[in-house]
mmCIF file with all atom_site columns, C-alpha atoms and ligand atoms in Angstrom:
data_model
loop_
_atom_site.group_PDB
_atom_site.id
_atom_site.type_symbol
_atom_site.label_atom_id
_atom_site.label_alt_id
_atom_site.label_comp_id
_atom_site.label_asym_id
_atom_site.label_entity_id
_atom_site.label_seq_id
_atom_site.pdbx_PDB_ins_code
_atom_site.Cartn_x
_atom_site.Cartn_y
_atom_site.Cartn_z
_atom_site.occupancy
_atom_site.B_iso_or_equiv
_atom_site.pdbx_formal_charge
_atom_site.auth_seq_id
_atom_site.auth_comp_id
_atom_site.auth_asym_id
_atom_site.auth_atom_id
_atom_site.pdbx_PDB_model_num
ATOM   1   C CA  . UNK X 1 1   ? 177.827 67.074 140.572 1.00 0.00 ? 1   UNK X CA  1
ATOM   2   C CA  . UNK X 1 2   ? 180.218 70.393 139.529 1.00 0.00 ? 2   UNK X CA  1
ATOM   3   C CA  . UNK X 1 3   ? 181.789 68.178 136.840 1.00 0.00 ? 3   UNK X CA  1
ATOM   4   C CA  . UNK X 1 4   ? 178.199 68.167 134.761 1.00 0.00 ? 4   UNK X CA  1
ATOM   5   C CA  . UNK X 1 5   ? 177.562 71.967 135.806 1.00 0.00 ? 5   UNK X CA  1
ATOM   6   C CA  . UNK X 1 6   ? 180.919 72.696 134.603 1.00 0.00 ? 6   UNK X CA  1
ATOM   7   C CA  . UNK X 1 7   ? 180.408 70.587 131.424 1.00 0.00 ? 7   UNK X CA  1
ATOM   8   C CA  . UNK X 1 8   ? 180.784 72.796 127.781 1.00 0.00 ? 8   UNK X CA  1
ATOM   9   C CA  . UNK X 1 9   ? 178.025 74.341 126.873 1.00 0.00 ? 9   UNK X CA  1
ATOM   10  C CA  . UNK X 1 10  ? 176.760 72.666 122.969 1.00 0.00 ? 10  UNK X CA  1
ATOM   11  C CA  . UNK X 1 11  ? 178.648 74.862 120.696 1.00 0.00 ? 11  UNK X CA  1
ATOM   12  C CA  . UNK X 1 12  ? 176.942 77.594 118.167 1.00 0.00 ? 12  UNK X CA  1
ATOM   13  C CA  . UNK X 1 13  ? 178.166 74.971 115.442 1.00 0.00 ? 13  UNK X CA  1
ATOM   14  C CA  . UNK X 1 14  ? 175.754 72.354 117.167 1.00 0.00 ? 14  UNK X CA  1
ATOM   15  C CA  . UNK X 1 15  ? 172.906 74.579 117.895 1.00 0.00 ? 15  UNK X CA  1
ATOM   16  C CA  . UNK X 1 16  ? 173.059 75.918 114.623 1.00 0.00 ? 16  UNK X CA  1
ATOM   17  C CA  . UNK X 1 17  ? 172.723 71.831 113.323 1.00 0.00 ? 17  UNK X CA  1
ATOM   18  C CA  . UNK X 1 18  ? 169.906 71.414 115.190 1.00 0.00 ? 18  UNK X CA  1
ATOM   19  C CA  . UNK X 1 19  ? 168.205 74.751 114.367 1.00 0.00 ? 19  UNK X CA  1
ATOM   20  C CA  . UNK X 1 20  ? 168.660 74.017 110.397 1.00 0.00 ? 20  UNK X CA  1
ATOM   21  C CA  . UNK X 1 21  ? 166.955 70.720 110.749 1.00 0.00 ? 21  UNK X CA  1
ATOM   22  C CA  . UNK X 1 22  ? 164.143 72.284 112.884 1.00 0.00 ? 22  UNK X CA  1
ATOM   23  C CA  . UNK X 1 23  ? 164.994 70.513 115.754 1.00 0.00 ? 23  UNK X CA  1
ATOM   24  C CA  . UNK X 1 24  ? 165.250 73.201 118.571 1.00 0.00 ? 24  UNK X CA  1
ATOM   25  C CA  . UNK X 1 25  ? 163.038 74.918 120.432 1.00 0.00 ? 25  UNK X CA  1
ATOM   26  C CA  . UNK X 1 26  ? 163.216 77.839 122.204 1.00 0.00 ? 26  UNK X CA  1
ATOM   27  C CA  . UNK X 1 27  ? 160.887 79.903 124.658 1.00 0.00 ? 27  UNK X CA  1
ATOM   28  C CA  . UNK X 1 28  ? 162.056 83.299 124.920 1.00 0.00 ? 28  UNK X CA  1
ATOM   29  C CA  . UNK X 1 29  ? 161.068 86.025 127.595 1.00 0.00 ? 29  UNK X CA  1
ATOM   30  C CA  . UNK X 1 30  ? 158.763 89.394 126.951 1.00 0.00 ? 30  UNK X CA  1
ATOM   31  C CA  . UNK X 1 31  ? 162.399 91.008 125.938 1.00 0.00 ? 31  UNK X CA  1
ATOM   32  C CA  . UNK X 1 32  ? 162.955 88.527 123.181 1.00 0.00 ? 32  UNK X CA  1
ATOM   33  C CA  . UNK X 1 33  ? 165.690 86.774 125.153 1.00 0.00 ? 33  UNK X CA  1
ATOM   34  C CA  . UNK X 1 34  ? 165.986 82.831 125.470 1.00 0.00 ? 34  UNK X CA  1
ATOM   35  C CA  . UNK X 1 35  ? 164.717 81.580 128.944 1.00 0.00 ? 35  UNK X CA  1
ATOM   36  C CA  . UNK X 1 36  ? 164.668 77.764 127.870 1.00 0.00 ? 36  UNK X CA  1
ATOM   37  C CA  . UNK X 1 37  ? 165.335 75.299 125.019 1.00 0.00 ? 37  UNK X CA  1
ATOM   38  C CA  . UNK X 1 38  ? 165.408 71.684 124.012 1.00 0.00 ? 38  UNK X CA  1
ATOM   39  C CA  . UNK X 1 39  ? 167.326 69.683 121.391 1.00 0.00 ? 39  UNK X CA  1
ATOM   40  C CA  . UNK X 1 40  ? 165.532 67.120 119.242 1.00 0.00 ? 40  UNK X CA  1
ATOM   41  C CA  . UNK X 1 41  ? 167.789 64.109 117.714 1.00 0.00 ? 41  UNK X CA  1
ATOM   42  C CA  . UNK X 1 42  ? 166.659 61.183 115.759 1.00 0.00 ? 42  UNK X CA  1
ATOM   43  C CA  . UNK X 1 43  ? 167.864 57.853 116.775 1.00 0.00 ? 43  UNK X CA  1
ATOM   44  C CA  . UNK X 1 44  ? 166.821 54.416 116.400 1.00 0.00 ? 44  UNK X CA  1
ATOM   45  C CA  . UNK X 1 45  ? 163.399 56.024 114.651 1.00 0.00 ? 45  UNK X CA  1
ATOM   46  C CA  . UNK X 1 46  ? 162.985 57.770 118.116 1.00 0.00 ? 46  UNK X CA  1
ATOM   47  C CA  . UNK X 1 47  ? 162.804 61.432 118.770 1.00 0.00 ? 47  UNK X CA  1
ATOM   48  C CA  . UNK X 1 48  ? 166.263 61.190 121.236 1.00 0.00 ? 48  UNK X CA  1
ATOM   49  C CA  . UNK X 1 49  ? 165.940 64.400 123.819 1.00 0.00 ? 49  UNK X CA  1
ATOM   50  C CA  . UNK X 1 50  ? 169.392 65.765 123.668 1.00 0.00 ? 50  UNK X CA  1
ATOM   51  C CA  . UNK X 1 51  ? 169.081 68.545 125.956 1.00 0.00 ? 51  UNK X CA  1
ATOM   52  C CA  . UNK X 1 52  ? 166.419 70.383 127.728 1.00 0.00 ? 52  UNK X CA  1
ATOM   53  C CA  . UNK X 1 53  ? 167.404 73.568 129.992 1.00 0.00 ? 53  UNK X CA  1
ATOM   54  C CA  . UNK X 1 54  ? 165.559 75.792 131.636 1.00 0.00 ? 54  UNK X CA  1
ATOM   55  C CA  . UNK X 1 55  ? 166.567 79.248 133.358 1.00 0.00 ? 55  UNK X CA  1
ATOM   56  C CA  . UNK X 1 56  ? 166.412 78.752 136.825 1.00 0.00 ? 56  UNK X CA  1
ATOM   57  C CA  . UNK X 1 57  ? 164.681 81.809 137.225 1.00 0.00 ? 57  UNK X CA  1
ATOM   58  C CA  . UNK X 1 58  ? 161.885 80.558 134.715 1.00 0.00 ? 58  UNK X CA  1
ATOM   59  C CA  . UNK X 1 59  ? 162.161 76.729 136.347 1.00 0.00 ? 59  UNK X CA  1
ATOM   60  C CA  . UNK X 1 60  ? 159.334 75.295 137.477 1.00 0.00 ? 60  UNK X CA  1
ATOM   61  C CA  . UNK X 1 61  ? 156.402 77.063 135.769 1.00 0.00 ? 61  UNK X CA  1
ATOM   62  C CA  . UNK X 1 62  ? 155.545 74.015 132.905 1.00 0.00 ? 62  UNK X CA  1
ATOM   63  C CA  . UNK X 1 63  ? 157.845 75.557 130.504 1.00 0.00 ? 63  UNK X CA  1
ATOM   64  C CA  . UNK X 1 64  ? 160.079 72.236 130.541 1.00 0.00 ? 64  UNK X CA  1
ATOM   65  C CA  . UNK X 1 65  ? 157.081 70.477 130.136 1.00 0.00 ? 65  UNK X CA  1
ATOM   66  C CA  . UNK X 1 66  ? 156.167 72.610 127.254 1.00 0.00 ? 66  UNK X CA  1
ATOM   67  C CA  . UNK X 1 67  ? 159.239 72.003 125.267 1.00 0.00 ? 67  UNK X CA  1
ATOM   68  C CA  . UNK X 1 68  ? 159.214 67.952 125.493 1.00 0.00 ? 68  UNK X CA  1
ATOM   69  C CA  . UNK X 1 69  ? 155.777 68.460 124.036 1.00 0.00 ? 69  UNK X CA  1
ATOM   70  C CA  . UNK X 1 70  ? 156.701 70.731 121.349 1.00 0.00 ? 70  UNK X CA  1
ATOM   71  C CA  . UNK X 1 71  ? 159.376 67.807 120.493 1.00 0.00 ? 71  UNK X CA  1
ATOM   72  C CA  . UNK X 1 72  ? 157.057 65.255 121.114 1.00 0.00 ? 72  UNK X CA  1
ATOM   73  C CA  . UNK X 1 73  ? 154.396 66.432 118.488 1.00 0.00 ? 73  UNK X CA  1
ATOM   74  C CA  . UNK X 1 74  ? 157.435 67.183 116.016 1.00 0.00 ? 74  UNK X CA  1
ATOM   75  C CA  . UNK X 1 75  ? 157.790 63.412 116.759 1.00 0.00 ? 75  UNK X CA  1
ATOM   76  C CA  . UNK X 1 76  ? 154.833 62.459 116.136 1.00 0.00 ? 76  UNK X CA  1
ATOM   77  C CA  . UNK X 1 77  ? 154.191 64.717 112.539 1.00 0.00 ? 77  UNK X CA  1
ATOM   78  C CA  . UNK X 1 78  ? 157.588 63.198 111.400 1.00 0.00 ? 78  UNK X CA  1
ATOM   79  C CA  . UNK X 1 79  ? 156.138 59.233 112.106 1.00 0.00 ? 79  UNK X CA  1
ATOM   80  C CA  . UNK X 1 80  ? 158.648 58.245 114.897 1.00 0.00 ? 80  UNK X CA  1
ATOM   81  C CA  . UNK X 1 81  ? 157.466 55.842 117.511 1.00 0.00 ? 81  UNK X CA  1
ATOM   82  C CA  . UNK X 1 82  ? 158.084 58.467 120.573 1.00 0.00 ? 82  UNK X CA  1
ATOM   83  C CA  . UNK X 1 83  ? 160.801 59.922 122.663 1.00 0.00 ? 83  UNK X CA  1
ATOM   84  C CA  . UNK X 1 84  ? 163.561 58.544 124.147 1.00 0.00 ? 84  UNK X CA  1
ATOM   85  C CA  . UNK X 1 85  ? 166.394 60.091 126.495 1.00 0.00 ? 85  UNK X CA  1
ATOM   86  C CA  . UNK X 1 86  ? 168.918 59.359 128.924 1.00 0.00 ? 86  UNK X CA  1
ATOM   87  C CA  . UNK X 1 87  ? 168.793 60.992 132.943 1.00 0.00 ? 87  UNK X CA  1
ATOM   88  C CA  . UNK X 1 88  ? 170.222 60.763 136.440 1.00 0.00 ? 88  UNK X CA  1
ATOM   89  C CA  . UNK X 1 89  ? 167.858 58.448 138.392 1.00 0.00 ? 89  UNK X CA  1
ATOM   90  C CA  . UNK X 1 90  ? 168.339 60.037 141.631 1.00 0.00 ? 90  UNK X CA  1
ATOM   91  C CA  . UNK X 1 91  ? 168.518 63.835 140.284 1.00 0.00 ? 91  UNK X CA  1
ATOM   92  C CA  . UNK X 1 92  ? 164.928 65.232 141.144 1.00 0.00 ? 92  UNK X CA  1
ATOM   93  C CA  . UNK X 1 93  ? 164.346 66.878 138.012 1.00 0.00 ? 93  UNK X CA  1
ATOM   94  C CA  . UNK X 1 94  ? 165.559 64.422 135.622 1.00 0.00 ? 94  UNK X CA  1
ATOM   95  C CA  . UNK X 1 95  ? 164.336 60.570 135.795 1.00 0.00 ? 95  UNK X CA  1
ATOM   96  C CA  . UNK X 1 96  ? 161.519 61.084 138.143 1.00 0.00 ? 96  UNK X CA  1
ATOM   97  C CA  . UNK X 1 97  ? 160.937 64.655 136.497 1.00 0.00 ? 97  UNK X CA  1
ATOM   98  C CA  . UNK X 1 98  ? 160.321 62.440 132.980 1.00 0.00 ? 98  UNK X CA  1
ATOM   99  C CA  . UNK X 1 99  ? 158.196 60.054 135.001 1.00 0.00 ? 99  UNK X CA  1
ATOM   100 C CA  . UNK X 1 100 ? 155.564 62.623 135.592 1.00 0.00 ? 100 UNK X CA  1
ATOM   101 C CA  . UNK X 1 101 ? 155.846 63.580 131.924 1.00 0.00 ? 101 UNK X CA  1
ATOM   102 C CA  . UNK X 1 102 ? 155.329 59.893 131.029 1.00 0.00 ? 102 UNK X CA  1
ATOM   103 C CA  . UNK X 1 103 ? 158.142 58.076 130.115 1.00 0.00 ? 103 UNK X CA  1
ATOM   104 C CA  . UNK X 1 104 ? 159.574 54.953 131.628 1.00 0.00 ? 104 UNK X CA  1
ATOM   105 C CA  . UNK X 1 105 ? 162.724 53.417 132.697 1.00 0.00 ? 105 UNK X CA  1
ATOM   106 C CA  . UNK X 1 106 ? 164.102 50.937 129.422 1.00 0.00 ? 106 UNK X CA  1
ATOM   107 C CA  . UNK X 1 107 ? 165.381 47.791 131.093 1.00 0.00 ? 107 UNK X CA  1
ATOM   108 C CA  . UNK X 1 108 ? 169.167 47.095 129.387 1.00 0.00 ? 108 UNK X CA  1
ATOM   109 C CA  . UNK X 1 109 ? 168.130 44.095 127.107 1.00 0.00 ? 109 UNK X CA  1
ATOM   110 C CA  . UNK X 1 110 ? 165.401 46.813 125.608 1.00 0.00 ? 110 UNK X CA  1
ATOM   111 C CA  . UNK X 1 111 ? 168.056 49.446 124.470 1.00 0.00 ? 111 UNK X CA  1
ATOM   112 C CA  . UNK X 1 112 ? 168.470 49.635 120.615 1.00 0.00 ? 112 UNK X CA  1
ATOM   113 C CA  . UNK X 1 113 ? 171.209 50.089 119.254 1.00 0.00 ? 113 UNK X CA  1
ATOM   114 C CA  . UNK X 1 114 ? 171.578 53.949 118.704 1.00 0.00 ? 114 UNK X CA  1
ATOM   115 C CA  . UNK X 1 115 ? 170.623 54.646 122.264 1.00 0.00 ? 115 UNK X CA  1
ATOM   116 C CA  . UNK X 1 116 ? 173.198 51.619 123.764 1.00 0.00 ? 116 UNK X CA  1
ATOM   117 C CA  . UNK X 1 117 ? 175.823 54.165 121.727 1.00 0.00 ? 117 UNK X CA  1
ATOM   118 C CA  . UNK X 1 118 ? 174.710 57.199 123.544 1.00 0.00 ? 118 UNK X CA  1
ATOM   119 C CA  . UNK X 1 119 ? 174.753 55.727 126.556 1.00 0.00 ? 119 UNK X CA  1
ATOM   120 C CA  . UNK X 1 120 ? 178.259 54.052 126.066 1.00 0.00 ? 120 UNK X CA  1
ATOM   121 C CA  . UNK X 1 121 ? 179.429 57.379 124.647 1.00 0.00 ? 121 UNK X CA  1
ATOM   122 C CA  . UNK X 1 122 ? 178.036 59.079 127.907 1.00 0.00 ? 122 UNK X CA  1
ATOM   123 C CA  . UNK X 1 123 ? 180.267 56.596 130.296 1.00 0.00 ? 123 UNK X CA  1
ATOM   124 C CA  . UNK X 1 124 ? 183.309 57.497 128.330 1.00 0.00 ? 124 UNK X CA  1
ATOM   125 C CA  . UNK X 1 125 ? 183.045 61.175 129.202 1.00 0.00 ? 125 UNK X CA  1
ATOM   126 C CA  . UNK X 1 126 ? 182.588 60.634 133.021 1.00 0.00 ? 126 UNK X CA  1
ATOM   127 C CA  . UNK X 1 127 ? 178.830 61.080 132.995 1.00 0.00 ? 127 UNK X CA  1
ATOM   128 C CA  . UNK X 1 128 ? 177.994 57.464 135.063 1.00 0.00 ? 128 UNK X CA  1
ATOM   129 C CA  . UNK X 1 129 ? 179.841 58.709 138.210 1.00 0.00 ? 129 UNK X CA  1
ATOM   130 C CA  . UNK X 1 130 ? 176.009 58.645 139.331 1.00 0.00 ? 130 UNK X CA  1
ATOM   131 C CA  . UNK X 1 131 ? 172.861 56.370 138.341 1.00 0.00 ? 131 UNK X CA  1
ATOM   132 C CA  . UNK X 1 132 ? 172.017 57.264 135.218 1.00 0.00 ? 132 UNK X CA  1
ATOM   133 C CA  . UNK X 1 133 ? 169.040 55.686 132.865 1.00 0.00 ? 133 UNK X CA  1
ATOM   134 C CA  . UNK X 1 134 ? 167.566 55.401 129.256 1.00 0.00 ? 134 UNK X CA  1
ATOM   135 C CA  . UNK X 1 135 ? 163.995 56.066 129.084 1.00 0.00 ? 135 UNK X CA  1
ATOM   136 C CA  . UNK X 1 136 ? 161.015 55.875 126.267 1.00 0.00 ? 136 UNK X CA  1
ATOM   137 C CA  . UNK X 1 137 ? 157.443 57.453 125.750 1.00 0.00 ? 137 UNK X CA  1
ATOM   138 C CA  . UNK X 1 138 ? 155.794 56.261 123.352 1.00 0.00 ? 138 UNK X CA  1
ATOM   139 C CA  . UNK X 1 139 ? 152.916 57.829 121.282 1.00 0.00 ? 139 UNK X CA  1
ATOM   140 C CA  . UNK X 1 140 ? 149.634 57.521 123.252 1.00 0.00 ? 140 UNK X CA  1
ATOM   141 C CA  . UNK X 1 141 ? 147.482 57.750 119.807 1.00 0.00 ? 141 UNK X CA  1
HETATM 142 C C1  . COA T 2 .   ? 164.651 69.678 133.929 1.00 0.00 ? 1   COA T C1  1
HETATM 143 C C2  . COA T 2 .   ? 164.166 71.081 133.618 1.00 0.00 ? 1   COA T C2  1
HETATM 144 C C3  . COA T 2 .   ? 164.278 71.296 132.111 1.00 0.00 ? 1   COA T C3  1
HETATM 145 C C4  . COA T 2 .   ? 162.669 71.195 134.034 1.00 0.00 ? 1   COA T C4  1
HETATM 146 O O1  . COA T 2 .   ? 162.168 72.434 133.561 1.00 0.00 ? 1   COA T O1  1
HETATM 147 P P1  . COA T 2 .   ? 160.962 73.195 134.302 1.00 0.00 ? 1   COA T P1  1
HETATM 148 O O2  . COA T 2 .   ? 160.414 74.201 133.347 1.00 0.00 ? 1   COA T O2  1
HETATM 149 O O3  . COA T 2 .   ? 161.390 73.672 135.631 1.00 0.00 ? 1   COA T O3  1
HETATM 150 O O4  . COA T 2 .   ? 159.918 71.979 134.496 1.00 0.00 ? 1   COA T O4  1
HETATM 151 P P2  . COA T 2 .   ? 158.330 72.039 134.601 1.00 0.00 ? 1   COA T P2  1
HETATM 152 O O5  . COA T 2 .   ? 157.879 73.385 135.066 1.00 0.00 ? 1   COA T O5  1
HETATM 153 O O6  . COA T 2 .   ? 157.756 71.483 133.338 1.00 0.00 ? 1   COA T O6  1
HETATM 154 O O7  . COA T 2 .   ? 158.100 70.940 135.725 1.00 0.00 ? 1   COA T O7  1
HETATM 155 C C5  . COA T 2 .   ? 158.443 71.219 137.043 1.00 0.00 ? 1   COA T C5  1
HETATM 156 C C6  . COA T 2 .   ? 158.768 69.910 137.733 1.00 0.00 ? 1   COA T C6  1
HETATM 157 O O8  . COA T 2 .   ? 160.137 69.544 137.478 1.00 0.00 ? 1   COA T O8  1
HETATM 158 C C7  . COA T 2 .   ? 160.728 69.016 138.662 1.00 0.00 ? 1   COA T C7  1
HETATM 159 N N1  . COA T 2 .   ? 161.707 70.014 139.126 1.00 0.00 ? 1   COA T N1  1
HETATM 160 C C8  . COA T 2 .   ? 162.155 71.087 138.426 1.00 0.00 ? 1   COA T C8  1
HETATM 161 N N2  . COA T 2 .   ? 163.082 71.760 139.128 1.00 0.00 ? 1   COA T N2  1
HETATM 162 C C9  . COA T 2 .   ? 163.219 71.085 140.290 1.00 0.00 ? 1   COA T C9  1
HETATM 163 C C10 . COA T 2 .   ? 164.028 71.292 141.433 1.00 0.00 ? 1   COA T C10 1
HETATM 164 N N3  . COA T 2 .   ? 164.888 72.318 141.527 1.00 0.00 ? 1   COA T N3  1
HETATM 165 N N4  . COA T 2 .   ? 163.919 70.420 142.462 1.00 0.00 ? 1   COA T N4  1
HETATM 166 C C11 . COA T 2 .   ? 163.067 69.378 142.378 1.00 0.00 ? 1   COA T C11 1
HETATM 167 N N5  . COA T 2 .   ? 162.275 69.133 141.313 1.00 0.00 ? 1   COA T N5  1
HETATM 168 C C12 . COA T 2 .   ? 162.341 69.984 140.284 1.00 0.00 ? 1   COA T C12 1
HETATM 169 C C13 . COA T 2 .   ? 159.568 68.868 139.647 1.00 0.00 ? 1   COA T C13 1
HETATM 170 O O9  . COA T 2 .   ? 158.968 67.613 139.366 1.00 0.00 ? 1   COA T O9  1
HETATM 171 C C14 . COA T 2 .   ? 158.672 70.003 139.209 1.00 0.00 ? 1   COA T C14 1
HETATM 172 O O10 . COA T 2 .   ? 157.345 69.860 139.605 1.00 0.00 ? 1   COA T O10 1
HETATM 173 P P3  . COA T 2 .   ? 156.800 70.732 140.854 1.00 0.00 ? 1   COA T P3  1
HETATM 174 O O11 . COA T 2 .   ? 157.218 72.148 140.586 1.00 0.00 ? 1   COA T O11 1
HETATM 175 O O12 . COA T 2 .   ? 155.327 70.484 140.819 1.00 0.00 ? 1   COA T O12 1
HETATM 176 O O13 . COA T 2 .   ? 157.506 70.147 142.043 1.00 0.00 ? 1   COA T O13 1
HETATM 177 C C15 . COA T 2 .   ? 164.949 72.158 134.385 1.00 0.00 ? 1   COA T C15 1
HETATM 178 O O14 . COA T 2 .   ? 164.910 71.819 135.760 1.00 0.00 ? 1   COA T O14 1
HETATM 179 C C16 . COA T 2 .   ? 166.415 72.278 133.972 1.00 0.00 ? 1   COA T C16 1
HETATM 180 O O15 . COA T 2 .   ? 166.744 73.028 133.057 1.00 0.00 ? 1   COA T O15 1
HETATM 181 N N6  . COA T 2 .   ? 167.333 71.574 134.655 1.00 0.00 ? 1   COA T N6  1
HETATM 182 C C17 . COA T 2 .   ? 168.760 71.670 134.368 1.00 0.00 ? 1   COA T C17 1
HETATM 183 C C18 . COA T 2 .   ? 169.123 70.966 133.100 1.00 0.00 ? 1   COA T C18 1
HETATM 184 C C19 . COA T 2 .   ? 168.751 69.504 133.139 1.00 0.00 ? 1   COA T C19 1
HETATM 185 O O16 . COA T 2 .   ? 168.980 68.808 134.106 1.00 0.00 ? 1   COA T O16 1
HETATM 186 N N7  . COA T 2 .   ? 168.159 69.050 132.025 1.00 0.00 ? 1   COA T N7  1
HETATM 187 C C20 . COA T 2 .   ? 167.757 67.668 131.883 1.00 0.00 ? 1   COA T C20 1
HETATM 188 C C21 . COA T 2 .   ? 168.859 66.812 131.323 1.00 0.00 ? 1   COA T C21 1
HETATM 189 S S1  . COA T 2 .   ? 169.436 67.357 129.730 1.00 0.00 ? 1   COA T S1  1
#
């Protein structure tokens, strides 16, 4: 999968969107310098995971989990009905990753609207060359 490591990096003009609207998050390490972040967007009155990226030298220590918390509590303060995102079903740390966190696979006829986009914006730039899926956690309380 080189083509989605190789993929542009969201520019400073994006982070900087998401960061004015206090929708990023961002752990940093003991010398102040960012290990891991995710990317909240608001679609379909759904808290829509953008992007969540962890330093593989900080992987695997609960900080992703951390972070889709983080946006899932923003979420929830800001009245939308959960998360959604989109993932590679076969990549290990995406859809069965957001299993264990507690989402679920959305069957097509489910999909609104703002998420079908995504996800038909995705196929134009090359990104369904594997599996991929939409997925949804809802608010437990
Ligand atoms: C997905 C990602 C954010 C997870 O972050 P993380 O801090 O490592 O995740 P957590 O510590 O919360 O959870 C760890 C779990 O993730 C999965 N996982 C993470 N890295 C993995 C790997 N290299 N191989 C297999 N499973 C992996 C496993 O389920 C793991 O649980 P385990 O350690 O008990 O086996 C991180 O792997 C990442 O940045 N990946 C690259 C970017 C990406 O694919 N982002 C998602 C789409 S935008």
């Amino acid at each position: 999968m080189d083509a989605v490591a190789d993929d542009a990096p969201p520019t400073i003009e994006q982070l900087t969107e998401f960061h004015e609207a206090g929708r990023a998050w961002v752990i940093a390490d003991e010398s102040d310098r960012p290990v891991a972040y995710v990317l909240l967007d608001v679609v379909d009155g759904f808290g829509h995971v953008e992007q969540v990226s962890v330093h593989p030298h900080h992987a695997r220590r609960g900080l992703g989990r951390r972070l889709v918390d983080a946006a899932s509590d923003w979420a929830y303060e800001h009245g939308l009905a959960g998360l959604t995102l989109t993932a590679y079903t076969d990549v290990p740390w995406n859809a069965p990753y957001y299993r264990r966190l507690g989402f679920r696979d959305l069957a097509d006829e489910e999909m609104p609207d703002g998420l079908r986009a995504i996800r038909r914006r995705e196929a134009e730039h090359g990104l369904d060359a594997w599996p991929r899926v939409a997925m949804v956690k809802l608010h437990v309380n």
